[in-house]
Every structure is written in structure tokens, then in C-alpha cells.
Short mmCIF file of C-alpha atoms in Angstrom, two decimals:
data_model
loop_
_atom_site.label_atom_id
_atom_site.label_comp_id
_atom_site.label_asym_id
_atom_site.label_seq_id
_atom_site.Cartn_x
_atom_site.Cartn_y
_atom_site.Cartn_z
CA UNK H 265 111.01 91.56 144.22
CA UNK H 266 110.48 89.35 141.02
CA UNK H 267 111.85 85.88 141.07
CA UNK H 268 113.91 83.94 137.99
CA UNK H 269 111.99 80.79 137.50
CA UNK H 270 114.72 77.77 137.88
CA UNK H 271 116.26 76.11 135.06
CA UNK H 272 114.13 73.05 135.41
CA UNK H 273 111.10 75.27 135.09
CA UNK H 274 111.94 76.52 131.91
CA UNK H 275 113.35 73.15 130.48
CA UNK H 276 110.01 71.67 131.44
CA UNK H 277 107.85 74.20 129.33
CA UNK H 278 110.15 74.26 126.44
CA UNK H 279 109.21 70.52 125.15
CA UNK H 280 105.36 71.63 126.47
CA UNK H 281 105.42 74.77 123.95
CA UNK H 282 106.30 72.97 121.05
CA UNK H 283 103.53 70.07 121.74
CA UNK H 284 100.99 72.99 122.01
CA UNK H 285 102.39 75.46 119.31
CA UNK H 286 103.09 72.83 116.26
CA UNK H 287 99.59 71.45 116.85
CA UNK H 288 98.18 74.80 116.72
CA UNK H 289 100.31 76.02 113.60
CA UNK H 290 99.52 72.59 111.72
CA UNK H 291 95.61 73.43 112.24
CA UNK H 292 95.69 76.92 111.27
CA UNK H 293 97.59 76.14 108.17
CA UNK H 294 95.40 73.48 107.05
CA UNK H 295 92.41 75.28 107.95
CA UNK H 296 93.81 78.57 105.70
CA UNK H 297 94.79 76.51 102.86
CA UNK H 298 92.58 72.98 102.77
CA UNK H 299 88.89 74.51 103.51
CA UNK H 300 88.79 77.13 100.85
CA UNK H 301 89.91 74.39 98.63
CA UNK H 302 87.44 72.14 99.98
CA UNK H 303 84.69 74.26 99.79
CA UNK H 304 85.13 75.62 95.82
CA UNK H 305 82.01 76.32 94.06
CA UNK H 306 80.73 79.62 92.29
CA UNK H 307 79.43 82.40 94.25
CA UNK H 308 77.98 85.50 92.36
CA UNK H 309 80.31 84.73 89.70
CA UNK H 310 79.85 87.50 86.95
CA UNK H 311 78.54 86.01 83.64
CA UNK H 312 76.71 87.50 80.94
CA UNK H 313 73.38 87.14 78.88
CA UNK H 314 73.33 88.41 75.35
CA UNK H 315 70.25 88.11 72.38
CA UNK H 316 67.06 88.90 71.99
CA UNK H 317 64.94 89.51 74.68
CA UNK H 318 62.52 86.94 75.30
CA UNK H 319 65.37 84.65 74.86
CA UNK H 320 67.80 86.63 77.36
CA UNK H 321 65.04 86.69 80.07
CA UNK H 322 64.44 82.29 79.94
CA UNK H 323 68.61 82.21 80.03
CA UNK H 324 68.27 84.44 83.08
CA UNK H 325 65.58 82.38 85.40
CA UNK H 326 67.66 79.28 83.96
CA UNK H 327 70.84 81.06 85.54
CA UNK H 328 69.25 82.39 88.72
CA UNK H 329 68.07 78.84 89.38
CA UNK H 330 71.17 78.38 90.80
CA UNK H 331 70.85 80.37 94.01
CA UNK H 332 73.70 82.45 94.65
CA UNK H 333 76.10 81.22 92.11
CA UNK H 334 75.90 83.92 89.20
CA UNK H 335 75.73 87.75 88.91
CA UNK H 336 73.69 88.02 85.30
CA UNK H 337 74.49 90.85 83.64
CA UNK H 338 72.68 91.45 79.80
CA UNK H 339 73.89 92.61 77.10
CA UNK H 340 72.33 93.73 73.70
CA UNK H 341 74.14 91.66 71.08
CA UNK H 342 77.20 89.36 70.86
CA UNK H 343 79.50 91.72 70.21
CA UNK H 344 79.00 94.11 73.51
CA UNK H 345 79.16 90.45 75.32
CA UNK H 346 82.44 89.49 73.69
CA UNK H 347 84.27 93.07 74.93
CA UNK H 348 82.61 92.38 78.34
CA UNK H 349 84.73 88.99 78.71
CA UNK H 350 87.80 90.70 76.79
CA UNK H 351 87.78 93.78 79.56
CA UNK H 352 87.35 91.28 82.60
CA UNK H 353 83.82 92.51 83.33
CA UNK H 354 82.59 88.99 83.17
CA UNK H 355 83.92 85.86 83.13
CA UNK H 356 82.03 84.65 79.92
CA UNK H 357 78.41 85.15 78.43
CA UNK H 358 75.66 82.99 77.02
CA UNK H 359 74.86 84.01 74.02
CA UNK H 360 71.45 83.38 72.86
CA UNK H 361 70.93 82.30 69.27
CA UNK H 362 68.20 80.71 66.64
CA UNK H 363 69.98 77.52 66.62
CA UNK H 364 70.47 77.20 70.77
CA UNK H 365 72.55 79.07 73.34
CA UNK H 366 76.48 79.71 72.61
CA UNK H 367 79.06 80.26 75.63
CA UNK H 368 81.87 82.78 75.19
CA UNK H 369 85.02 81.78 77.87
CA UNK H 370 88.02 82.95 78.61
CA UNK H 371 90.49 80.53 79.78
CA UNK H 372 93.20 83.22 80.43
CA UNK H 373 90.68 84.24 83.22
CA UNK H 374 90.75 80.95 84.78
CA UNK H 375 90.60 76.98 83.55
CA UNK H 376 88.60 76.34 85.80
CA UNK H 377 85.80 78.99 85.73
CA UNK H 378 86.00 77.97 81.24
CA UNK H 379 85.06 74.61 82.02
CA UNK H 380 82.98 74.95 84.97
CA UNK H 381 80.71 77.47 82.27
CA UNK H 382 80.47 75.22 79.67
CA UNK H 383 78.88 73.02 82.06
CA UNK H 384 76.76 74.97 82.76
CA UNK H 385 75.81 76.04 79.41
CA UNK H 386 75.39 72.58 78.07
CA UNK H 387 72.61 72.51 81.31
CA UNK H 388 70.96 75.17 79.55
CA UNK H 389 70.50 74.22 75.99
CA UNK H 390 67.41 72.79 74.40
CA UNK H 391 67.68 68.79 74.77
CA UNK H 392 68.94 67.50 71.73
CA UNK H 393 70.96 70.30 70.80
CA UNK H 394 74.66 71.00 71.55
CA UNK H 395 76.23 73.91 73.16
CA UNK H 396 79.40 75.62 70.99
CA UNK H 397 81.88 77.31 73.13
CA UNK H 398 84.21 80.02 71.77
CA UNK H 399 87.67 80.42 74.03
CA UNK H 400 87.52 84.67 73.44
CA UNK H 401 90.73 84.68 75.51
CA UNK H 402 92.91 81.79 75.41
CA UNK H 403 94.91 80.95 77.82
CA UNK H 404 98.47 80.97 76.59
CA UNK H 405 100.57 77.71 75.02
CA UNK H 406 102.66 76.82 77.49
CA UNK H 407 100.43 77.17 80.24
CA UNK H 408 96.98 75.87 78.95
CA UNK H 409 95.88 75.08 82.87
CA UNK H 410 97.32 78.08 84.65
CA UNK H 411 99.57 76.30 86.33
CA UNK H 412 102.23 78.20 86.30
CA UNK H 413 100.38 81.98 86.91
CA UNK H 414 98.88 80.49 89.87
CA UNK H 415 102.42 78.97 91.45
CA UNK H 416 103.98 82.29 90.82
CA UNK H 417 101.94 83.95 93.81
CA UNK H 418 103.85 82.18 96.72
CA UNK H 419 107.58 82.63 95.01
CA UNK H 420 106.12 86.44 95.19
CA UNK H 421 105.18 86.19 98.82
CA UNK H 422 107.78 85.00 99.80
CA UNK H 423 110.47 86.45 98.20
CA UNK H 424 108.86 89.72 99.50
CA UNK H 425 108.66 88.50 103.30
CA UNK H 426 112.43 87.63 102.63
CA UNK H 427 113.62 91.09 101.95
CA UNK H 428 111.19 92.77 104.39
CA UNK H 429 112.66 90.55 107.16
CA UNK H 430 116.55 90.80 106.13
CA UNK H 431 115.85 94.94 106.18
CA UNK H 432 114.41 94.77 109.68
CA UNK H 433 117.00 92.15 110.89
CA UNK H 434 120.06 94.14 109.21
CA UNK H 435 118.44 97.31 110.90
CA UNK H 436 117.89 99.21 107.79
CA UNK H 437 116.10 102.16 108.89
CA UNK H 438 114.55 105.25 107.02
CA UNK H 439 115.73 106.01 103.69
CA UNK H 440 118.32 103.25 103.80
CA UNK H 441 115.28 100.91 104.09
CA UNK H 442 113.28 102.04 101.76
CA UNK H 443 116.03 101.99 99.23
CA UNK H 444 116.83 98.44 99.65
CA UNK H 445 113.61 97.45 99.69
CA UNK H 446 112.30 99.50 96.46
CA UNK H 447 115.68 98.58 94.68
CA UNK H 448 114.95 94.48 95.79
CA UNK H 449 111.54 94.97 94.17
CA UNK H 450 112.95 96.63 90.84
CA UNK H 451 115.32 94.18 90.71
CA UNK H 452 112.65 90.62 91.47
CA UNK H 453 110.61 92.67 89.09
CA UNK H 454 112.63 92.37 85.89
CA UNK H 455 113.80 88.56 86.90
CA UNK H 456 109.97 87.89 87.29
CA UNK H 457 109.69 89.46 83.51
CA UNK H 458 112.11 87.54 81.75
CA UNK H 459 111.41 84.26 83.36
CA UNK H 460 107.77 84.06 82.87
CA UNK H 461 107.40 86.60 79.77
CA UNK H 462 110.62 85.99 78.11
CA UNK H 463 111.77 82.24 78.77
CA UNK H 464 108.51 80.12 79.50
CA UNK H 465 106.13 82.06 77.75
CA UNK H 466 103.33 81.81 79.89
CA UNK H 467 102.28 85.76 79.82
CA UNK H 468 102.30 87.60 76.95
CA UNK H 469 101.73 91.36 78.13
CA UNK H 470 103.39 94.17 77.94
CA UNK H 471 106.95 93.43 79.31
CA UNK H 472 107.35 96.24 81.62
CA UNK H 473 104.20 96.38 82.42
CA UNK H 474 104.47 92.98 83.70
CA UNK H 475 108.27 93.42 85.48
CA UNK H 476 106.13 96.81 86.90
CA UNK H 477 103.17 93.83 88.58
CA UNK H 478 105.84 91.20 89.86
CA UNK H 479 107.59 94.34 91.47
CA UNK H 480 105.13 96.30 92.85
CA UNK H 481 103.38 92.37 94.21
CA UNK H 482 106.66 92.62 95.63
CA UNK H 483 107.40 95.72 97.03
CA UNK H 484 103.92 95.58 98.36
CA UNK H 485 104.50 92.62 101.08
CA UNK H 486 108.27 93.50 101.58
CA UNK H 487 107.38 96.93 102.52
CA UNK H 488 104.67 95.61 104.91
CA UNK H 489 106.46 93.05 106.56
CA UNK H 490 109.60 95.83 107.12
CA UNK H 491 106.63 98.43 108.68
CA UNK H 492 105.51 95.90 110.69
CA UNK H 493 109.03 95.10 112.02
CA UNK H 494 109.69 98.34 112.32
CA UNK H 495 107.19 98.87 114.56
CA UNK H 496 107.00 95.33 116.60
CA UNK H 497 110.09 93.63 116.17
CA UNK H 498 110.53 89.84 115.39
CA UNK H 499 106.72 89.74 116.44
CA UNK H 500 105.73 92.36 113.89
CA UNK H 501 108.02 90.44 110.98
CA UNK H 502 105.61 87.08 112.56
CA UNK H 503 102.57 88.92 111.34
CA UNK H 504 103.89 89.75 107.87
CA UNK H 505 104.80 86.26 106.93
CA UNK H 506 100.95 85.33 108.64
CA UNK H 507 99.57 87.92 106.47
CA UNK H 508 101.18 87.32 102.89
CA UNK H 509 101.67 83.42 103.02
CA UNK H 510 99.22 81.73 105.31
CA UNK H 511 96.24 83.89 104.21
CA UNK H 512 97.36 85.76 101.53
CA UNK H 513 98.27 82.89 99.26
CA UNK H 514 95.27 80.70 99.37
CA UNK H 515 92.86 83.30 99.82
CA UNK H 516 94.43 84.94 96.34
CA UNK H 517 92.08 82.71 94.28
CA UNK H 518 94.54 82.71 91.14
CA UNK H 519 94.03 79.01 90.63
CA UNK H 520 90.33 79.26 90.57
CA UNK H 521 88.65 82.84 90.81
CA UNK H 522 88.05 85.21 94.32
CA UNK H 523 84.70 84.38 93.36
CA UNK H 524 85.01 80.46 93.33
CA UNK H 525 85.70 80.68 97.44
CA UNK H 526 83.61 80.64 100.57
CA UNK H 527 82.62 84.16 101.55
CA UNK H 528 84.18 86.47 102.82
CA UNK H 529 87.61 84.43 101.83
CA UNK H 530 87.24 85.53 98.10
CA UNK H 531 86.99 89.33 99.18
CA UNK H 532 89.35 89.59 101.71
CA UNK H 533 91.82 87.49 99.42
CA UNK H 534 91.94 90.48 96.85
CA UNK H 535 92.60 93.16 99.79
CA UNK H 536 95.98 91.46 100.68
CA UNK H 537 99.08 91.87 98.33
CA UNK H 538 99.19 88.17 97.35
CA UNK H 539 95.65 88.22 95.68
CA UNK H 540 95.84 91.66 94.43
CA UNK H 541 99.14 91.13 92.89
CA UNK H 542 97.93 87.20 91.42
CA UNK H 543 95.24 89.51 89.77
CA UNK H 544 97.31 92.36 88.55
CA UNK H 545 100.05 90.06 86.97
CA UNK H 546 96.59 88.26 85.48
CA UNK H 547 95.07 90.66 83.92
CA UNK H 548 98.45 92.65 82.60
CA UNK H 549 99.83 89.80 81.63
CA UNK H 550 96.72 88.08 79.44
CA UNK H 551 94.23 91.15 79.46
CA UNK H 552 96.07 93.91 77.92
CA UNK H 553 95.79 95.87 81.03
CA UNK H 554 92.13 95.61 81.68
CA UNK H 555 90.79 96.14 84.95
CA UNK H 556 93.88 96.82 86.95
CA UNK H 557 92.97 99.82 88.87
CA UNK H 558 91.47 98.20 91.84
CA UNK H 559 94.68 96.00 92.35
CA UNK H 560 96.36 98.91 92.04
CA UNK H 561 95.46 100.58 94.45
CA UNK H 562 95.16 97.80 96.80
CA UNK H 563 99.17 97.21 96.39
CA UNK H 564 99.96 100.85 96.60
CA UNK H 565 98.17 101.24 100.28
CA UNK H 566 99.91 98.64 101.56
CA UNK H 567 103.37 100.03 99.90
CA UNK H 568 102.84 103.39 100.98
CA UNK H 569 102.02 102.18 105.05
CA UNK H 570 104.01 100.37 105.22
CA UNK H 571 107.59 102.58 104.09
CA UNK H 572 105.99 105.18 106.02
CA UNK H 573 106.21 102.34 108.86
CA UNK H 574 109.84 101.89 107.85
CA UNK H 575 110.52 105.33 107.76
CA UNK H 576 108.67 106.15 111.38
CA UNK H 577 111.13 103.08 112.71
CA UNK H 578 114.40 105.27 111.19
CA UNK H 579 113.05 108.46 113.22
CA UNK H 580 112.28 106.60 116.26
CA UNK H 581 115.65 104.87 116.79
CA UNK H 582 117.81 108.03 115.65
CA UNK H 583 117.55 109.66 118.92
CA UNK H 584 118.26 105.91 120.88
CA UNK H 585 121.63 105.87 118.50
CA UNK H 586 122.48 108.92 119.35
CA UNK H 587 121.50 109.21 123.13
CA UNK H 588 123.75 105.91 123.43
CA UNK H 589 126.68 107.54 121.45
CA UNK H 590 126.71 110.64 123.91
CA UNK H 591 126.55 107.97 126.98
CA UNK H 592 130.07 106.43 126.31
CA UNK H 593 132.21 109.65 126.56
CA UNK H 594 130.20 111.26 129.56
CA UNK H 595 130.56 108.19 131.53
CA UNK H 596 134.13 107.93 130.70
CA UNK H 597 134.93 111.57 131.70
CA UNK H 598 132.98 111.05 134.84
CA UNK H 599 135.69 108.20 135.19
CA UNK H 600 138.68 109.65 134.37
CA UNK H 601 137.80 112.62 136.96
CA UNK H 602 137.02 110.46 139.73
CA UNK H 603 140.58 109.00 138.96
CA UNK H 604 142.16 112.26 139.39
CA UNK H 605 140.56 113.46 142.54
#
């Protein structure tokens, strides 16, 4: 025999839960978002050597100084280092030349990374001598600092736990589901297009293929947070919004680099939707495309599981629906004969 506890029970660990849980949340919030912040500095950053030999191999024991902090890769000449940095392979190159070292940058990949690079080039150089730095990819105009390609990632996240949370809540199920939530992501998609492409000019892709990034970012933690409720229920919705904008949002390393955080932060970032979809938008929007297969993919698992999620919740609570239509009459007619007799 199980016992109700007594209204003064319960109205004494209601003010106790939120002392404990607001505490706890407040922690875990700052500890998700303040010590990868706190702890920024380059980690196998990828950065490439170019020139002659002799020359490329001092650059390289002047690089590799720095324990930890650079992944040299070497190039032949200038011009193979230039279409490294322009297909995202690295995230500039020293290039080695009669009259000192030069640094190729690309601020599109990252303010932050440019500057922190010509640091370390001007470390490099023969005393005396000073370091030119060529911006291969700018970053645009009207967003010099990245600003504003970094503060898109959280409108993403949570515009996607949004309509992953209103299709669990309004119980759409199945194909209903997934409709709503592919035809929310279409829709945030093209928005996403024209305010950043069209109106502030900070991206300067391919339109669609842009609207096609915001959308699938998108789709990516909608579809997620749906499976997930779907599956658990306002608990399963919980671990969604945990997922996409506690950790997914710092760890996305748009402001900086994935590379720029404490380990494993930086990889794990680019595994969730907000950090795969920060680089996506990144490198459609400024790279022409380059390197987008791996955030691809990343978004498309997470899609696919989780409208399969959505779709296993549809099947599931079919038979419920209809084992509760079928109750009302029978129990009626059981009723109405009793009645009679």
C-alpha cells in the first residue's frame, strides 16, 4: 500500500528544489560557456610552410617550438600554399622568402586565428626585418570581426529547439511531424538567406546554398529535439535544448576556431548540429563551398535519427489512439445492456 506524502511535505521540498537546481544549472552553464572561453589558445592548429627547403625546415622547428599548438604542413611554393588557405586545409601559411618570412591569413576563417598568426609570424622573422601579411580571404565588409557569423549559431539553436518542442508538445506524430518540421526548416532557411546574404551582407556565397546551411543547421536540432521527445517526453525535449544550446553553442568554436578550445571541447563541438552548422554556413558562405562534406554529414545523421525518432513516436502511439477510441463505445454498450437487463 503506497502512501501520498502530505501537502506540507511537498510544499517543503518545492522551495528546497529550486535552492539546489538553480545553483546547479547556474554552474553547469558557466562551466559550458566561461571555461572554454577562458582557456583559448591554439591546439594543433593547421598552418602551412611553403619555400625552399632549408628555409621550410628552420620555419618548422621555429613552429614546433610551440608544443602542441600547430599541425605544420609544407608545401612546395606559394602558390600550392595560397589554394591550401583558399580550400580551408589550413588556416594560413608562412611563406618563406629571400627577403624574410611572409604570412598568408584568412580572416573569413576566423579574426582571431588572422591575428593570432601574424603574431606569430612576426616571432619568426629575422630581427630587424618585418613580417608582410597578405589577407588571401577577407573577411567580408560589414562584418570585418565575425561578429555577426558567430551570433548567428544560437538564433539557429534555438529557433530549431523551438519547433522541435512545439511538434512534440502539439503531438505531431509521423509524417505530420516530419512535415512541419522539414517545412519550418525550409522556411528559417530562406529568412536566414536574405537577412544575412541579402540585407546585411555579411556572407557572400551562393544564396541557396547558404538558405540550404541555415536550414539544414536547422532541421538538424529541430529534428533531434522532436526524436528525443518522441521518445522521452518533456524529459527527452530537456536533453535537446542541453544538447544544442548549453554545449552545442559554445563548444561550436565559430568565434574563434574548434581548434582554439581545450580538448576534447573543439572535437566534440563539430559533432553537434550547432558547430557543424557554424562551420557549414562558414565555409559556404565565405569559402565557395570548400570543405563542407564533413559538416554535412554530421547534420544529416542527426536529421535522419532523429525523424526516424519522430516517425517511431507516430507508430507507437497509433495503436494507444486507437485502442482508446474502441474503449468508449464497448464500455458504453456494456452500459446500456446492463440498463436493460
Amino acid at each position: 500500500m503506497t502512501t501520498t506524502p502530505a501537502p506540507s511535505s511537498r510544499r517543503a521540498r518545492g522551495p528546497l528544489a529550486v535552492l539546489v537546481a538553480v545553483p546547479l544549472i547556474v554552474a553547469f552553464a558557466l562551466w559550458a560557456f566561461a571555461w572554454p572561453a577562458a582557456r583559448t589558445a591554439p591546439r594543433d592548429l593547421p598552418l602551412g610552410v611553403a619555400g625552399p627547403p632549408s628555409a621550410v625546415e628552420q620555419l618548422t622547428d621555429q613552429l614546433q617550438q610551440h608544443e602542441g599548438a600547430f599541425e605544420v604542413h609544407r608545401y612546395h611554393d606559394e602558390a600550392a600554399a595560397r589554394k591550401a588557405v583558399q580550400d580551408r586545409e589550413v588556416y594560413g601559411a608562412l611563406v618563406a622568402g629571400p627577403s624574410g618570412p611572409r604570412m598568408l591569413t584568412a580572416s573569413a576563417a576566423g579574426p582571431v586565428v588572422a591575428q593570432l598568426l601574424t603574431q606569430v609570424a612576426s616571432r619568426t622573422a629575422p630581427e630587424g626585418t618585418t613580417v608582410r601579411t597578405e589577407d588571401v580571404v577577407p573577411a567580408p565588409a560589414n562584418d570585418p570581426r565575425g561578429s555577426a557569423l558567430s551570433s548567428s549559431v544560437l538564433p539557429l539553436a534555438l529557433a530549431g529547439v523551438a519547433a522541435g518542442a512545439l511538434t512534440v508538445l502539439l503531438r505531431l506524430r509521423g509524417t505530420r511531424g516530419v512535415g512541419a518540421l522539414m517545412g519550418t526548416a525550409v522556411l528559417v532557411g530562406v529568412v536566414g538567406a536574405a537577412l544575412a546574404d541579402s540585407w546585411l551582407g555579411v556572407l557572400s556565397g551562393n544564396w541557396w546554398a547558404e538558405a540550404a546551411a541555415f536550414g539544414l543547421t536547422v532541421l538538424a536540432v529541430s529534428s533531434t529535439v522532436a526524436g528525443l521527445g518522441a521518445l522521452l517526453g518533456a524529459k527527452g525535449i530537456a536533453v535537446g535544448a542541453l544538447l544544442s544550446v548549453l554545449l552545442g553553442n559554445p563548444w561550436s568554436g565559430v568565434s574563434t576556431a574548434p581548434e582554439m578550445l581545450p580538448e576534447p571541447v573543439g572535437m566534440l563541438g563539430q559533432l553537434l548540429p550547432p558547430g557543424a552548422g557554424g562551420t557549414l554556413l562558414r565555409n559556404v558562405g565565405l569559402f565557395d563551398g570548400q570543405a563542407v562534406d564533413t559538416p554535412v554529414l554530421v547534420l544529416t545523421v542527426w536529421t535522419v535519427l532523429g525523424l526516424i525518432a519522430v516517425t517511431v513516436g507516430g507508430m507507437r502511439s497509433a495503436p494507444v489512439r486507437a485502442e482508446s477510441d474502441g474503449a468508449a463505445p464497448s464500455g458504453l454498450r456494456n452500459r446500456l445492456s446492463d440498463m436493460r437487463s
